[in-house]
Coordinates of C-alpha atoms and ligand atoms in Angstrom, one line a residue:
M912 CA 174.3 -146.7 96.2
A913 CA 173.2 -143.2 95.7
Q914 CA 174.1 -140.8 92.9
P915 CA 173.4 -137.2 94.0
D916 CA 174.2 -135.7 90.6
P917 CA 172.1 -136.9 87.6
H918 CA 175.1 -136.2 85.4
S919 CA 177.7 -138.2 87.2
Y920 CA 178.4 -141.8 88.2
Y921 CA 179.7 -140.4 91.5
D922 CA 178.4 -142.5 94.4
I923 CA 177.9 -140.5 97.6
A924 CA 178.8 -143.6 99.7
Q925 CA 182.2 -143.8 98.2
P926 CA 185.4 -141.9 99.1
R927 CA 185.8 -138.5 97.5
T928 CA 188.9 -137.4 95.6
R929 CA 190.6 -134.4 97.2
H930 CA 193.6 -133.8 94.9
L931 CA 194.5 -134.7 91.3
R932 CA 198.0 -135.1 90.1
L933 CA 198.1 -134.8 86.3
N934 CA 201.0 -135.8 84.1
W935 CA 200.1 -135.0 80.5
R936 CA 201.8 -135.1 77.1
V937 CA 199.8 -133.0 74.6
D938 CA 200.1 -134.6 71.2
F939 CA 199.2 -132.1 68.4
E940 CA 199.7 -134.7 65.7
R941 CA 197.3 -137.3 67.1
H942 CA 195.0 -134.8 68.8
E943 CA 195.2 -136.5 72.1
I944 CA 196.4 -136.1 75.6
R945 CA 198.4 -139.1 76.9
G946 CA 199.5 -139.6 80.4
S947 CA 198.3 -140.2 83.9
V948 CA 196.2 -138.9 86.7
T949 CA 196.8 -139.8 90.4
L950 CA 193.6 -139.4 92.5
E951 CA 194.4 -138.7 96.1
L952 CA 191.5 -139.8 98.3
E953 CA 190.1 -138.1 101.4
K954 CA 190.9 -141.2 103.5
P955 CA 192.2 -144.7 103.2
C956 CA 189.6 -146.9 101.6
A957 CA 188.8 -150.2 100.0
G958 CA 186.2 -151.5 97.5
P959 CA 184.6 -150.0 94.5
L960 CA 185.4 -146.4 93.4
D961 CA 183.3 -145.2 90.4
L962 CA 184.6 -142.5 88.1
D963 CA 183.3 -140.7 85.1
T964 CA 184.9 -141.2 81.7
K965 CA 183.9 -140.4 78.1
G966 CA 185.9 -141.6 75.1
I967 CA 188.9 -142.3 77.3
T968 CA 191.1 -145.4 76.8
V969 CA 192.4 -146.7 80.2
H970 CA 195.7 -148.5 80.0
S971 CA 196.2 -149.4 83.7
A972 CA 195.4 -148.5 87.2
R973 CA 197.7 -148.9 90.2
A974 CA 197.3 -148.2 93.9
E975 CA 200.3 -146.7 95.7
T976 CA 200.4 -149.7 98.1
D977 CA 199.3 -152.8 96.4
G978 CA 200.1 -152.5 92.8
D979 CA 197.7 -153.2 90.0
V980 CA 194.0 -152.4 90.6
V981 CA 191.3 -154.3 88.8
F982 CA 189.1 -152.0 86.8
S983 CA 186.1 -152.3 84.5
L984 CA 184.3 -149.9 82.1
G985 CA 180.5 -149.9 82.0
D986 CA 178.4 -149.4 78.9
A987 CA 178.6 -146.0 77.1
D988 CA 175.7 -143.7 78.0
P989 CA 175.3 -141.0 75.3
I990 CA 175.2 -138.3 77.9
L991 CA 177.2 -139.6 80.9
G992 CA 179.8 -141.7 79.1
R993 CA 181.2 -144.8 80.7
R994 CA 181.5 -145.6 84.4
L995 CA 185.1 -146.6 85.3
R996 CA 184.9 -148.8 88.3
L997 CA 188.1 -149.4 90.3
E998 CA 188.3 -152.2 92.9
L999 CA 190.5 -150.6 95.5
P1000 CA 192.6 -152.8 97.8
Q1001 CA 192.4 -152.3 101.5
G1002 CA 194.0 -149.0 102.7
T1003 CA 194.2 -147.3 99.4
T1004 CA 194.9 -143.6 99.7
S1005 CA 195.8 -142.9 96.1
V1006 CA 195.4 -144.5 92.7
T1007 CA 197.2 -143.7 89.4
I1008 CA 195.5 -144.3 86.1
L1009 CA 197.3 -144.3 82.8
Y1010 CA 195.1 -143.3 79.9
T1011 CA 194.7 -141.6 76.5
T1012 CA 192.0 -139.2 75.4
A1013 CA 190.0 -139.6 72.2
P1014 CA 190.7 -137.3 69.2
E1015 CA 187.1 -136.3 69.3
A1016 CA 187.1 -135.6 73.1
I1017 CA 184.4 -133.0 73.5
A1018 CA 186.4 -130.9 75.9
L1019 CA 189.2 -130.3 73.4
Q1020 CA 189.5 -128.3 70.3
W1021 CA 192.6 -128.6 68.1
F1022 CA 193.8 -126.1 65.5
E1023 CA 196.3 -126.6 62.7
P1024 CA 198.8 -123.8 62.3
E1025 CA 196.9 -122.3 59.3
M1026 CA 193.8 -122.0 61.5
T1027 CA 195.6 -119.6 63.9
L1028 CA 196.4 -115.9 63.7
G1029 CA 200.1 -116.4 63.4
K1030 CA 199.7 -119.4 61.0
R1031 CA 203.0 -120.8 62.4
R1032 CA 202.1 -123.1 65.3
P1033 CA 199.2 -125.3 66.3
F1034 CA 196.8 -124.5 69.2
M1035 CA 194.6 -126.4 71.5
Y1036 CA 192.3 -125.6 74.4
S1037 CA 189.8 -127.3 76.7
Q1038 CA 186.3 -126.4 77.7
C1039 CA 185.0 -128.7 80.5
Q1040 CA 181.8 -127.1 81.7
A1041 CA 179.4 -128.6 82.2
I1042 CA 180.3 -132.3 82.0
H1043 CA 183.2 -132.7 79.7
A1044 CA 186.1 -132.9 82.2
R1045 CA 185.5 -136.7 82.0
T1046 CA 186.7 -136.6 78.3
I1047 CA 190.1 -135.5 79.4
V1048 CA 190.5 -137.1 82.9
P1049 CA 188.9 -140.0 84.6
C1050 CA 187.4 -138.4 87.7
Q1051 CA 184.4 -137.8 89.9
D1052 CA 183.0 -135.3 87.4
T1053 CA 180.5 -133.5 89.7
P1054 CA 180.7 -130.2 91.5
Y1055 CA 179.9 -132.2 94.7
V1056 CA 183.5 -133.3 94.7
R1057 CA 186.0 -130.4 94.8
V1058 CA 189.6 -131.1 94.1
S1059 CA 192.8 -129.1 94.2
Y1060 CA 195.3 -130.2 91.5
S1061 CA 198.9 -130.1 90.4
A1062 CA 200.0 -130.7 86.8
A1063 CA 203.1 -131.4 84.7
V1064 CA 202.2 -130.7 81.0
T1065 CA 204.6 -131.4 78.2
V1066 CA 204.1 -129.6 74.9
P1067 CA 206.3 -129.0 71.8
D1068 CA 209.1 -126.6 72.9
K1069 CA 208.0 -123.7 70.7
L1070 CA 204.6 -123.6 72.5
A1071 CA 203.5 -122.3 75.9
A1072 CA 200.9 -124.0 78.1
V1073 CA 198.5 -122.3 80.6
M1074 CA 196.0 -123.8 83.0
S1075 CA 193.4 -122.8 85.4
A1076 CA 196.1 -122.8 88.1
G1077 CA 199.1 -121.0 89.3
P1078 CA 202.3 -121.4 87.2
A1079 CA 205.0 -123.3 89.0
G1080 CA 207.9 -123.1 86.6
D1081 CA 208.9 -125.0 83.4
R1082 CA 211.8 -127.1 82.2
P1083 CA 213.0 -129.0 79.2
G1084 CA 210.8 -132.1 78.6
E1085 CA 212.1 -135.7 78.6
E1086 CA 211.5 -136.1 74.9
A1087 CA 213.5 -134.0 72.5
A1088 CA 212.1 -130.7 71.4
T1089 CA 209.5 -130.6 74.2
R1090 CA 209.0 -128.4 77.3
T1091 CA 207.2 -129.3 80.5
F1092 CA 205.2 -126.7 82.3
L1093 CA 204.3 -127.1 86.0
F1094 CA 201.1 -125.9 87.7
E1095 CA 199.7 -125.8 91.2
M1096 CA 196.1 -125.2 92.0
P1097 CA 195.9 -125.1 95.8
Q1098 CA 192.2 -124.1 96.1
P1099 CA 189.6 -126.9 95.7
I1100 CA 187.5 -126.5 92.5
P1101 CA 184.7 -128.4 90.9
P1102 CA 186.2 -130.5 88.0
Y1103 CA 184.4 -128.4 85.4
L1104 CA 186.9 -125.7 86.2
L1105 CA 189.9 -127.7 85.1
A1106 CA 191.3 -126.1 82.0
I1107 CA 194.3 -126.1 79.7
A1108 CA 195.4 -124.3 76.6
S1109 CA 198.6 -124.5 74.6
G1110 CA 199.8 -122.6 71.5
D1111 CA 202.0 -119.7 70.4
L1112 CA 201.2 -117.5 73.4
E1113 CA 202.5 -114.3 74.7
S1114 CA 201.5 -112.3 77.7
R1115 CA 201.1 -108.7 78.8
D1116 CA 200.7 -107.4 82.3
I1117 CA 197.7 -105.2 83.0
S1118 CA 198.2 -104.9 86.8
P1119 CA 200.3 -106.6 89.4
R1120 CA 197.7 -109.4 89.6
A1121 CA 196.2 -109.4 86.1
R1122 CA 197.7 -110.3 82.8
V1123 CA 196.4 -111.2 79.4
W1124 CA 197.6 -114.1 77.2
A1125 CA 197.0 -114.3 73.5
E1126 CA 198.7 -115.1 70.2
P1127 CA 201.4 -112.4 69.7
E1128 CA 199.4 -110.7 66.9
M1129 CA 196.5 -110.1 69.3
V1130 CA 198.1 -109.5 72.7
G1131 CA 198.5 -105.7 72.4
R1132 CA 195.0 -105.1 71.4
A1133 CA 193.7 -107.4 74.1
A1134 CA 195.8 -105.6 76.8
D1135 CA 194.2 -102.2 75.7
E1136 CA 190.7 -103.6 75.6
F1137 CA 191.0 -105.2 79.1
A1138 CA 192.8 -102.3 80.7
E1139 CA 190.0 -101.7 83.2
V1140 CA 190.2 -105.1 84.7
E1141 CA 192.1 -104.2 87.9
Q1142 CA 189.4 -101.6 88.7
M1143 CA 186.8 -104.3 88.1
I1144 CA 188.5 -106.6 90.6
E1145 CA 188.6 -103.8 93.2
T1146 CA 185.0 -103.0 92.6
A1147 CA 184.0 -106.6 92.9
E1148 CA 185.9 -107.0 96.1
Q1149 CA 184.0 -104.1 97.6
L1150 CA 180.7 -105.7 96.6
F1151 CA 181.4 -109.4 97.4
G1152 CA 184.4 -109.6 99.6
P1153 CA 188.1 -110.5 99.0
Y1154 CA 189.3 -112.0 95.7
E1155 CA 190.5 -115.4 96.8
W1156 CA 192.3 -116.7 93.7
D1157 CA 195.5 -114.8 93.9
R1158 CA 195.9 -113.8 90.2
Y1159 CA 193.2 -113.0 87.6
D1160 CA 194.7 -113.7 84.2
M1161 CA 192.9 -114.0 80.9
L1162 CA 193.5 -116.0 77.7
V1163 CA 192.2 -114.9 74.3
L1164 CA 191.3 -118.0 72.3
P1165 CA 190.8 -118.5 68.6
P1166 CA 187.4 -117.2 67.3
A1167 CA 186.0 -120.7 67.1
F1168 CA 185.6 -120.8 70.9
P1169 CA 181.9 -121.6 71.3
F1170 CA 181.3 -119.3 74.3
G1171 CA 181.9 -115.6 75.1
G1172 CA 183.9 -116.4 78.1
M1173 CA 184.6 -119.3 80.6
E1174 CA 185.4 -118.5 84.2
N1175 CA 188.4 -120.9 84.6
P1176 CA 189.9 -119.8 87.9
R1177 CA 193.1 -117.7 87.6
M1178 CA 192.7 -117.9 83.8
T1179 CA 189.4 -116.7 82.2
F1180 CA 189.1 -118.0 78.7
L1181 CA 187.7 -115.5 76.2
T1182 CA 186.5 -115.2 72.6
P1183 CA 188.4 -112.7 70.6
T1184 CA 185.0 -111.2 69.6
V1185 CA 185.0 -109.3 72.9
I1186 CA 187.8 -107.2 71.5
A1187 CA 185.6 -104.5 69.9
G1188 CA 188.3 -101.9 69.9
D1189 CA 186.4 -99.5 72.1
R1190 CA 185.9 -101.6 75.3
S1191 CA 182.2 -101.8 74.6
L1192 CA 182.0 -105.6 75.3
V1193 CA 183.8 -105.7 78.7
D1194 CA 180.6 -106.9 80.3
V1195 CA 181.9 -110.4 79.4
I1196 CA 185.0 -109.7 81.6
A1197 CA 182.9 -108.3 84.4
H1198 CA 180.8 -111.5 84.1
E1199 CA 183.7 -114.0 84.2
L1200 CA 185.4 -112.1 86.9
A1201 CA 182.2 -112.1 89.0
H1202 CA 182.2 -115.9 88.8
S1203 CA 185.3 -115.8 91.0
W1204 CA 182.7 -115.3 93.8
T1205 CA 179.4 -116.7 92.4
G1206 CA 180.2 -120.0 90.7
N1207 CA 183.9 -120.6 91.6
L1208 CA 183.7 -119.9 95.4
V1209 CA 180.0 -120.8 95.8
T1210 CA 179.2 -123.5 93.2
N1211 CA 176.0 -125.1 91.9
A1212 CA 175.8 -128.6 93.4
T1213 CA 174.6 -130.0 90.0
M1214 CA 173.4 -128.6 86.7
D1215 CA 169.9 -128.6 88.2
H1216 CA 171.0 -125.5 90.2
F1217 CA 172.9 -123.8 87.4
W1218 CA 171.0 -120.6 88.0
L1219 CA 172.9 -120.3 91.3
N1220 CA 176.0 -119.8 89.1
E1221 CA 174.7 -117.8 86.2
G1222 CA 171.8 -115.9 87.7
F1223 CA 173.9 -114.5 90.6
T1224 CA 176.8 -113.8 88.2
T1225 CA 174.6 -112.0 85.7
W1226 CA 173.3 -109.9 88.5
A1227 CA 176.8 -109.3 89.9
E1228 CA 178.2 -108.4 86.5
R1229 CA 175.6 -105.6 86.2
R1230 CA 176.3 -104.4 89.7
I1231 CA 180.0 -104.2 88.9
L1232 CA 179.3 -102.2 85.7
D1233 CA 176.8 -100.0 87.6
A1234 CA 179.5 -99.2 90.1
L1235 CA 182.2 -98.5 87.5
H1236 CA 180.2 -96.8 84.7
G1237 CA 177.2 -95.4 86.5
E1238 CA 173.6 -96.6 86.6
E1239 CA 172.1 -94.6 83.8
A1240 CA 172.9 -97.3 81.3
S1241 CA 171.8 -100.1 83.6
A1242 CA 168.2 -100.3 82.3
L1243 CA 169.7 -100.8 78.8
R1244 CA 171.7 -103.8 79.9
W1245 CA 168.7 -105.3 81.6
A1246 CA 166.7 -104.6 78.3
I1247 CA 169.4 -106.4 76.3
G1248 CA 169.1 -109.3 78.7
Q1249 CA 165.3 -109.3 78.4
N1250 CA 165.7 -109.7 74.7
A1251 CA 167.8 -112.8 75.2
L1252 CA 165.3 -114.1 77.8
D1253 CA 162.4 -113.6 75.5
E1254 CA 164.2 -115.5 72.8
S1255 CA 164.8 -118.5 75.1
L1256 CA 161.2 -118.5 76.4
A1257 CA 159.9 -118.5 72.9
R1258 CA 162.3 -121.2 71.8
F1259 CA 161.4 -123.6 74.6
G1260 CA 157.8 -122.4 75.1
A1261 CA 156.9 -120.5 78.2
D1262 CA 155.5 -123.6 79.9
S1263 CA 158.5 -125.8 79.2
P1264 CA 160.1 -127.3 82.3
L1265 CA 163.4 -125.9 81.0
T1266 CA 162.1 -122.4 81.9
K1267 CA 162.2 -123.3 85.6
L1268 CA 165.2 -122.0 87.5
R1269 CA 165.4 -125.2 89.5
T1270 CA 165.5 -127.8 86.7
D1271 CA 165.3 -131.6 86.6
L1272 CA 167.9 -132.5 84.0
C1273 CA 168.0 -136.3 84.6
G1274 CA 168.3 -137.8 81.1
V1275 CA 168.9 -134.4 79.6
D1276 CA 172.2 -133.2 78.2
P1277 CA 173.1 -129.9 79.9
D1278 CA 174.4 -128.6 76.5
D1279 CA 170.9 -129.1 75.1
A1280 CA 169.3 -127.3 78.0
F1281 CA 171.6 -124.3 77.8
S1282 CA 169.7 -121.0 77.4
S1283 CA 169.5 -117.4 78.7
I1284 CA 166.9 -118.5 81.3
P1285 CA 169.2 -119.4 84.2
Y1286 CA 171.1 -116.1 83.5
E1287 CA 168.3 -113.6 83.0
K1288 CA 165.4 -115.2 84.9
G1289 CA 168.0 -116.0 87.6
A1290 CA 169.3 -112.4 87.7
R1291 CA 165.7 -111.1 87.9
F1292 CA 165.0 -113.4 90.9
V1293 CA 168.1 -112.0 92.7
T1294 CA 166.9 -108.5 91.9
V1295 CA 163.5 -109.1 93.4
I1296 CA 165.2 -110.3 96.6
E1297 CA 167.5 -107.3 96.5
R1298 CA 164.6 -104.8 96.1
H1299 CA 162.7 -106.5 98.9
A1300 CA 165.6 -106.4 101.3
G1301 CA 167.0 -103.0 100.2
R1302 CA 170.4 -102.4 98.6
E1303 CA 172.4 -102.0 101.8
R1304 CA 171.0 -105.1 103.6
F1305 CA 171.2 -107.2 100.5
G1306 CA 174.9 -106.2 100.0
Q1307 CA 175.6 -107.5 103.5
F1308 CA 173.5 -110.7 102.8
M1309 CA 175.5 -111.4 99.6
R1310 CA 178.9 -111.0 101.4
K1311 CA 177.7 -113.3 104.2
Y1312 CA 176.3 -115.8 101.6
I1313 CA 179.7 -116.0 99.9
R1314 CA 181.6 -116.2 103.2
T1315 CA 179.3 -118.9 104.5
F1316 CA 179.4 -121.2 101.4
R1317 CA 182.9 -120.4 100.0
F1318 CA 184.6 -123.5 98.5
T1319 CA 181.4 -125.5 98.7
S1320 CA 178.8 -126.6 96.2
I1321 CA 175.1 -126.0 97.1
T1322 CA 171.6 -126.6 95.9
S1323 CA 168.7 -124.1 95.3
E1324 CA 167.1 -125.4 98.5
E1325 CA 170.1 -124.7 100.6
F1326 CA 170.1 -121.2 99.2
I1327 CA 166.5 -120.7 100.2
A1328 CA 167.2 -122.1 103.7
F1329 CA 170.0 -119.6 104.1
L1330 CA 167.8 -116.8 102.8
E1331 CA 165.1 -117.7 105.3
R1332 CA 167.7 -117.8 108.1
E1333 CA 169.2 -114.4 107.2
L1334 CA 166.2 -112.5 105.9
P1335 CA 163.1 -114.3 107.4
G1336 CA 159.9 -114.0 105.4
T1337 CA 161.7 -113.0 102.2
A1338 CA 161.2 -116.2 100.3
A1339 CA 157.4 -116.1 100.6
A1340 CA 157.3 -112.3 100.0
V1341 CA 159.2 -112.6 96.7
K1342 CA 157.3 -115.8 95.7
A1343 CA 160.5 -117.8 95.6
D1344 CA 158.6 -121.0 94.8
A1345 CA 157.1 -119.5 91.7
W1346 CA 160.6 -118.4 90.6
L1347 CA 162.3 -121.7 91.3
Y1348 CA 159.7 -124.3 90.5
G1349 CA 157.3 -122.5 88.2
T1350 CA 157.7 -122.2 84.4
G1351 CA 157.9 -118.9 82.5
M1352 CA 158.1 -115.5 84.2
P1353 CA 156.5 -114.9 87.6
S1354 CA 154.0 -112.0 88.0
N1355 CA 156.4 -110.0 90.2
A1356 CA 159.2 -109.9 87.7
P1357 CA 161.1 -106.6 88.2
V1358 CA 160.7 -103.8 85.7
F1359 CA 163.7 -101.7 84.8
K1360 CA 162.6 -98.3 83.7
S1361 CA 164.6 -95.5 82.1
S1362 CA 163.8 -92.6 79.8
R1363 CA 166.7 -93.5 77.5
L1364 CA 165.1 -96.9 77.1
D1365 CA 161.7 -95.4 76.3
T1366 CA 163.3 -93.0 73.8
L1367 CA 165.0 -95.9 72.0
T1368 CA 162.0 -98.2 71.9
A1369 CA 159.9 -95.3 70.6
A1370 CA 162.5 -94.6 67.9
A1371 CA 162.4 -98.2 66.8
E1372 CA 158.6 -98.2 66.6
A1373 CA 158.7 -94.9 64.7
F1374 CA 161.2 -96.5 62.3
A1375 CA 159.0 -99.4 61.7
A1376 CA 156.2 -96.9 60.8
G1377 CA 158.5 -95.3 58.3
R1378 CA 159.9 -92.4 60.3
R1379 CA 163.7 -92.1 60.4
P1380 CA 165.4 -90.8 63.5
T1381 CA 167.3 -87.6 63.0
A1382 CA 171.0 -87.5 62.7
R1383 CA 171.2 -85.4 65.8
A1384 CA 169.2 -88.0 67.8
V1385 CA 171.4 -90.9 66.8
G1386 CA 174.7 -89.1 66.8
G1387 CA 175.0 -89.5 70.6
W1388 CA 174.0 -93.2 70.8
D1389 CA 176.6 -95.5 72.3
S1390 CA 176.8 -99.2 71.3
D1391 CA 174.3 -100.4 74.0
E1392 CA 171.8 -97.7 72.8
L1393 CA 172.3 -98.7 69.2
L1394 CA 171.9 -102.4 70.1
V1395 CA 168.6 -101.7 72.0
F1396 CA 167.3 -99.8 69.0
L1397 CA 168.2 -102.6 66.6
Q1398 CA 166.7 -105.2 68.8
H1399 CA 163.4 -103.4 68.9
L1400 CA 163.1 -103.2 65.1
P1401 CA 160.8 -105.7 63.2
R1402 CA 162.6 -108.9 62.1
Q1403 CA 161.8 -108.2 58.5
L1404 CA 162.5 -104.9 56.8
D1405 CA 162.4 -103.7 53.2
G1406 CA 165.5 -103.0 51.2
E1407 CA 165.2 -99.3 51.5
S1408 CA 165.0 -99.3 55.3
L1409 CA 167.9 -101.7 55.5
G1410 CA 170.0 -99.6 53.1
W1411 CA 169.2 -96.5 55.3
L1412 CA 170.3 -98.3 58.5
D1413 CA 173.6 -99.5 57.0
R1414 CA 174.4 -96.1 55.5
N1415 CA 173.6 -94.2 58.6
F1416 CA 175.1 -96.6 61.2
R1417 CA 177.8 -98.3 59.1
L1418 CA 176.6 -101.5 60.6
T1419 CA 178.3 -104.0 58.2
E1420 CA 181.7 -102.6 59.3
R1421 CA 181.1 -102.7 63.0
G1422 CA 183.8 -104.3 65.3
N1423 CA 181.2 -104.8 68.0
Y1424 CA 179.9 -108.3 67.3
E1425 CA 176.7 -107.8 69.4
I1426 CA 175.7 -105.0 67.0
L1427 CA 177.1 -106.7 63.9
V1428 CA 175.3 -109.9 64.5
E1429 CA 172.0 -108.2 65.4
W1430 CA 172.2 -106.2 62.2
L1431 CA 173.2 -109.2 60.0
S1432 CA 170.4 -111.3 61.6
V1433 CA 167.7 -108.7 60.7
A1434 CA 169.2 -108.2 57.2
A1435 CA 169.7 -111.9 56.5
G1436 CA 166.1 -112.6 57.7
S1437 CA 165.0 -110.0 55.3
D1438 CA 166.8 -111.7 52.4
Y1439 CA 169.0 -108.6 51.9
E1440 CA 171.6 -109.6 49.4
P1441 CA 174.2 -106.9 50.0
I1442 CA 175.2 -108.4 53.4
F1443 CA 175.4 -112.1 52.2
S1444 CA 179.2 -112.0 51.8
R1445 CA 179.7 -110.4 55.3
V1446 CA 177.4 -113.1 56.8
R1447 CA 179.6 -115.7 55.1
E1448 CA 182.8 -114.2 56.5
V1449 CA 181.4 -114.0 60.0
L1450 CA 180.0 -117.5 60.0
L1451 CA 183.3 -118.9 58.7
E1452 CA 185.3 -117.0 61.3
V1453 CA 183.3 -117.1 64.5
G1454 CA 182.2 -120.2 66.5
R1455 CA 180.4 -118.4 69.4
M1456 CA 177.1 -120.1 69.7
K1457 CA 175.4 -116.9 70.8
Y1458 CA 176.1 -115.6 67.3
L1459 CA 175.7 -118.7 65.3
R1460 CA 172.2 -119.5 66.5
P1461 CA 170.5 -116.2 65.5
L1462 CA 172.4 -116.0 62.2
Y1463 CA 171.7 -119.5 61.1
T1464 CA 168.1 -119.1 62.3
A1465 CA 167.7 -115.9 60.3
L1466 CA 169.1 -117.6 57.2
G1467 CA 166.3 -120.1 57.5
A1468 CA 163.6 -117.5 56.6
H1469 CA 164.0 -117.6 52.8
P1470 CA 164.8 -120.3 50.2
R1471 CA 167.9 -118.7 48.8
T1472 CA 169.3 -117.9 52.3
R1473 CA 168.6 -121.5 53.3
I1474 CA 170.8 -122.6 50.4
L1475 CA 173.4 -120.1 51.5
A1476 CA 173.4 -121.4 55.0
R1477 CA 173.9 -125.0 53.9
E1478 CA 176.7 -124.0 51.7
I1479 CA 178.4 -122.0 54.4
Y1480 CA 178.0 -124.8 56.9
A1481 CA 179.5 -127.3 54.6
Q1482 CA 182.5 -125.1 54.2
G1483 CA 182.8 -124.1 57.8
K1484 CA 181.9 -127.4 59.5
A1485 CA 185.5 -128.7 60.0
G1486 CA 186.5 -125.5 61.8
Y1487 CA 183.6 -125.4 64.3
H1488 CA 183.7 -126.8 67.8
S1489 CA 181.5 -129.9 68.2
L1490 CA 179.1 -127.9 70.5
S1491 CA 178.7 -125.3 67.8
R1492 CA 178.1 -127.9 65.2
R1493 CA 175.3 -129.3 67.3
V1494 CA 173.6 -126.0 67.7
I1495 CA 173.8 -125.2 63.9
E1496 CA 172.5 -128.7 63.0
S1497 CA 169.6 -128.3 65.4
V1498 CA 168.7 -124.9 63.8
M1499 CA 169.0 -126.3 60.3
E1500 CA 166.9 -129.3 61.0
K1501 CA 164.0 -126.9 61.4
Y1502 CA 164.4 -125.3 58.0
D1503 CA 162.2 -127.8 56.3
E1504 CA 159.4 -127.9 58.8
Ligands
LIG2936 N1 180.2 -120.5 82.5 C1 179.7 -119.8 81.4 C2 179.9 -120.6 80.1 C3 179.3 -122.0 80.1 C4 178.1 -122.3 80.7 C5 180.0 -122.9 79.4 C6 177.6 -123.6 80.6 C7 179.5 -124.2 79.4 C8 178.3 -124.6 80.0 C9 180.2 -118.4 81.2 O1 180.4 -117.8 82.5 C10 179.2 -117.5 80.5 O2 178.1 -117.4 81.0 N2 179.6 -117.0 79.4 C11 178.7 -116.1 78.7 C12 179.1 -114.6 79.0 C13 178.0 -113.6 79.0 C14 176.8 -114.0 79.8 C15 178.5 -112.3 79.4 C16 178.9 -116.4 77.2 O3 179.7 -117.2 76.9 O4 178.2 -115.8 76.4
LIG2937 ZN1 178.6 -117.2 83.4

C-alpha cells in the first residue's frame, strides 16, 4: 500500500478512475446534492478500491456486472475526511455509488434569493481546490488521477446550471418544475477542477470562443470589463502554445466567493470585485486564463508542488500583460507582488517550512498553508531561470515544457529533471535547491527596477515625512501607481494625513477593490473613524479572503476597532464562506495576545 499524495487515500497499487459519470439533483431547500457517480476504471479489476469522501452519506454501491458492492467508511480525519473502501468483484470496470452531500460540504456555498443581486432566485456554486471535491463526489481526490467526466444536473426550472465542462444540451427534468442540464468534459482533469454553479444566470458573448455568465443585473458590466479576453487568449497562445480547452467562458459569482478567481476549465469562476469599471483588475483574468496551460494542462502532482501551478501562472499572467499593455508597468506589478510576498513571509516567519517552494504538507490542511509564497516566490524563481536562459530560449523551453507534460501531473523534482535535460547546468546556476528546499528568499532573487517605481516609493517616503505630492504629480497616476504609493505608506497615519489622502484621491469611493482595501486597511489601522461605516459595508459584502485578512487584521490595532470587528463579524458570519470564516477567526484569535 502506498499513498503518493499526503492529502488523499488514493493507493497507487489500485486501479485509477478514468471517467466520472455524474447524475445530480441540486436541492436548494436542503442545501444538498443527491444522486450518483459512476466511476469508470482504467481496466477490469478486483479487490479494494479506496476513495476520498468528506461529509458524504453513501447509500449504496453497485458494480455493473455483479450487483451490490460491499463498502466500508473509515474514521473521519479532520483534514482528509473518510476513506470509502469498495470491495470490487472480479472483472469490475465500473462502479456506481448513490450518495448525498452534507449541507455543510466545504466545496459548496448556498445563497437564499435575498442574498443575490436579483433577490428572486437562489444560487449555489462549488470550489473544489485544493481537496474539497471529496465533499461533493466520492473519488480519488488527487491530481495524480486525471478524469474526464460527463454530467446530468437537475435544478429548479427557473435556474441555469454551468460546469467546468462543455454544455451538451438541456431538457425538462423528471420531477415537475425542474430542468436537466447535460455536460461533457472530454479532457482529463484533476478532480479539483470539477465545478458547478446554478442560479439565475444570463450570458453574453465576448468572442466566438469566450462568453461571460452572471446574474442578469451584472452581465452587461461584466462583458464590458472582460472585453479584452480574446486578445489575452491569442497572446497566451503565442507565448505558451495552442489553447486546448475549446471555449474560455467566465462566471461572475456573488461577492462572498472567497477567492479572486478559480481556473475551472472552460468556465473560470470570478469574484465580482474584479469588475472595477475601468478594466484595472483584469490581471485576475490573465491569471486564470494562464492556468489553462500552467495548472490545468501541466498540473501539480500534489499540494507539495503547488508552486508549479501558481508560480508559473503568476509569471505567465505578467508576461501576458506585458505583451498586451507594454512593459513599463511591469515593475509595478512585481512590486505589488513583492508587497504580498513580504506580508506572507512576515506572517509565517522567514524560516518557516511553509516558505519553501517545495513543501511537506503531510498533516497540514492546504487551506491553512495558503499564502502568496508559491505565487510570488515561485514567479521569481521562474524569472531567475528565464533571465539565465534568455527570453527567447526560455520561451521555447516553456512551450516544450507544456507540450511534454500536457495532461499530466508532475512534481518539482520532475520539473528540475526536465530543466536539466533541456537547459543543462541551469539548476545549479540559479541555485534551484535554495529556491525549492530553502526557507525565505534566496540571495539571487531578481530585482525589478523602474524609474516609475522609484518615483512612487520616494513620494510615499516624502509623504510620511510630511511632504504632500503635488496635484500635477499625482494627476497622471493610474490605479497600479496609486496602489504602489499607498502600499509604501506607513501603516499608521494621523487624521490630517488620512483626510488629505481621501480628499485628494477619493479613496473611500473607489471601485477598484485593491485600492479601496489598501486604503481602508491603513485608515482602519489608524483608528480613523470617518471610514468605519465603509469598512462595515465592505466586510458585510465581500468574502474574498485576500481582502478580509488585511481588513480584519487592521481592525485589531485598536480597542474600539476590535469591538467594531467583532460586531461586524457577528453580523456577517452567516453570509461568509466557511473558508472565509476560518481566516477571520484565525485573525481575531490574535487580537487578545
Ligand atoms: N487556483 C487559485 C485559487 C485557489 C488556490 C483556490 C488554492 C483554492 C486553493 C487561483 O488561480 C488564484 O490564484 N486566484 C487568485 C488570483 C490572483 C493571484 C490574480 C486569487 O484568488 O486571488
Ligand atoms: Zn492561480
